[in-house]
């Protein structure tokens, strides 16, 4: 079982100011997680302001070497963790997109801990975990081109470069020296669900256009009070399980990857996996063996 951990050093990478100062302050504080949970009013995340640029993805570039392990959640189910149902995928208009539920075994363990921190009638639907670098690039370019087309139709004064920078706050680009979090197997996208009704817990997700979903700590009128409360419940449960939320996406949680490393100040654990590497390290048997990564992520 995962224990709450306290980062023992300040982050050494470069982040935009004043974000770096605030994260360093949190990372050096003995009440790190309490502040992370309670500081919803902190200036770098309040009022729906996207807190980070693509600089966060450059917190460390690690190419996997040696033995790595991925598991497919579909082969290792849990009574409170399920794949996102087909009808919701249809609603999202993502039928032609391949979603993999491949993840690090430590991520699955943390997801189980997350559910134990939730109300008893809550579970989680897993939307996606590992994503190949090729998939990441294709999706980024697809959304970039769509946003540029919309901007031109609206006679927006924004340049293509400005539009691309805005998209980078929602989706990681694929460039040299950048590791998209999903390519590590340490990022997971999820929705909380009412286990009794099988209805999604209201979180203010925009199913028509996910890019218009308010970020995690948004405090304005686009979210109801209940949606804000539900987001807080999920965030606290995930943080206590060791996850770090990317504040631009209320549904994305990270463990051991570059976002997790950037915000906690801890050493990077997971690196980029090509599709070939990912397929080779998929583990189809039991999960009783303790991996090197699990020892690195023991949070003690």
mmCIF file with all atom_site columns, C-alpha atoms in Angstrom, residues 60-65 67-69 104 133 178-187 255-259 267-274 277-278 293:
data_model
loop_
_atom_site.group_PDB
_atom_site.id
_atom_site.type_symbol
_atom_site.label_atom_id
_atom_site.label_alt_id
_atom_site.label_comp_id
_atom_site.label_asym_id
_atom_site.label_entity_id
_atom_site.label_seq_id
_atom_site.pdbx_PDB_ins_code
_atom_site.Cartn_x
_atom_site.Cartn_y
_atom_site.Cartn_z
_atom_site.occupancy
_atom_site.B_iso_or_equiv
_atom_site.pdbx_formal_charge
_atom_site.auth_seq_id
_atom_site.auth_comp_id
_atom_site.auth_asym_id
_atom_site.auth_atom_id
_atom_site.pdbx_PDB_model_num
ATOM 1  C CA . UNK A 1 60  ? 13.728 15.457 -17.454 1.00 0.00 ? 60  UNK A CA 1
ATOM 2  C CA . UNK A 1 61  ? 14.255 13.355 -20.543 1.00 0.00 ? 61  UNK A CA 1
ATOM 3  C CA . UNK A 1 62  ? 14.730 9.706  -19.767 1.00 0.00 ? 62  UNK A CA 1
ATOM 4  C CA . UNK A 1 63  ? 14.905 6.952  -22.344 1.00 0.00 ? 63  UNK A CA 1
ATOM 5  C CA . UNK A 1 64  ? 14.053 3.580  -20.869 1.00 0.00 ? 64  UNK A CA 1
ATOM 6  C CA . UNK A 1 65  ? 16.863 1.051  -20.694 1.00 0.00 ? 65  UNK A CA 1
ATOM 7  C CA . UNK A 1 67  ? 13.778 -4.176 -18.026 1.00 0.00 ? 67  UNK A CA 1
ATOM 8  C CA . UNK A 1 68  ? 10.534 -2.250 -17.750 1.00 0.00 ? 68  UNK A CA 1
ATOM 9  C CA . UNK A 1 69  ? 7.062  -3.575 -17.021 1.00 0.00 ? 69  UNK A CA 1
ATOM 10 C CA . UNK A 1 104 ? 3.002  0.712  -15.005 1.00 0.00 ? 104 UNK A CA 1
ATOM 11 C CA . UNK A 1 133 ? 4.791  8.829  -29.453 1.00 0.00 ? 133 UNK A CA 1
ATOM 12 C CA . UNK A 1 178 ? 10.249 16.580 -24.562 1.00 0.00 ? 178 UNK A CA 1
ATOM 13 C CA . UNK A 1 179 ? 8.687  13.453 -23.090 1.00 0.00 ? 179 UNK A CA 1
ATOM 14 C CA . UNK A 1 180 ? 4.886  13.351 -23.426 1.00 0.00 ? 180 UNK A CA 1
ATOM 15 C CA . UNK A 1 181 ? 3.627  11.999 -20.070 1.00 0.00 ? 181 UNK A CA 1
ATOM 16 C CA . UNK A 1 182 ? 1.436  9.346  -21.670 1.00 0.00 ? 182 UNK A CA 1
ATOM 17 C CA . UNK A 1 183 ? 4.421  7.820  -23.501 1.00 0.00 ? 183 UNK A CA 1
ATOM 18 C CA . UNK A 1 184 ? 5.865  6.774  -20.128 1.00 0.00 ? 184 UNK A CA 1
ATOM 19 C CA . UNK A 1 185 ? 2.949  4.628  -18.954 1.00 0.00 ? 185 UNK A CA 1
ATOM 20 C CA . UNK A 1 186 ? 2.806  6.845  -15.865 1.00 0.00 ? 186 UNK A CA 1
ATOM 21 C CA . UNK A 1 187 ? -0.119 9.061  -16.907 1.00 0.00 ? 187 UNK A CA 1
ATOM 22 C CA . UNK A 1 255 ? 2.881  8.990  -11.192 1.00 0.00 ? 255 UNK A CA 1
ATOM 23 C CA . UNK A 1 256 ? 6.642  8.693  -11.668 1.00 0.00 ? 256 UNK A CA 1
ATOM 24 C CA . UNK A 1 257 ? 6.736  10.669 -14.915 1.00 0.00 ? 257 UNK A CA 1
ATOM 25 C CA . UNK A 1 258 ? 8.019  14.157 -15.718 1.00 0.00 ? 258 UNK A CA 1
ATOM 26 C CA . UNK A 1 259 ? 4.932  16.038 -14.493 1.00 0.00 ? 259 UNK A CA 1
ATOM 27 C CA . UNK A 1 267 ? 13.725 12.133 -9.311  1.00 0.00 ? 267 UNK A CA 1
ATOM 28 C CA . UNK A 1 268 ? 12.189 10.993 -12.570 1.00 0.00 ? 268 UNK A CA 1
ATOM 29 C CA . UNK A 1 269 ? 11.270 7.296  -12.468 1.00 0.00 ? 269 UNK A CA 1
ATOM 30 C CA . UNK A 1 270 ? 9.645  6.541  -15.827 1.00 0.00 ? 270 UNK A CA 1
ATOM 31 C CA . UNK A 1 271 ? 10.940 7.432  -19.265 1.00 0.00 ? 271 UNK A CA 1
ATOM 32 C CA . UNK A 1 272 ? 9.590  7.368  -22.782 1.00 0.00 ? 272 UNK A CA 1
ATOM 33 C CA . UNK A 1 273 ? 8.660  3.994  -24.236 1.00 0.00 ? 273 UNK A CA 1
ATOM 34 C CA . UNK A 1 274 ? 8.397  3.501  -27.972 1.00 0.00 ? 274 UNK A CA 1
ATOM 35 C CA . UNK A 1 277 ? 9.430  -1.225 -26.285 1.00 0.00 ? 277 UNK A CA 1
ATOM 36 C CA . UNK A 1 278 ? 5.957  -1.046 -24.768 1.00 0.00 ? 278 UNK A CA 1
ATOM 37 C CA . UNK A 1 293 ? 10.245 1.082  -10.025 1.00 0.00 ? 293 UNK A CA 1
#
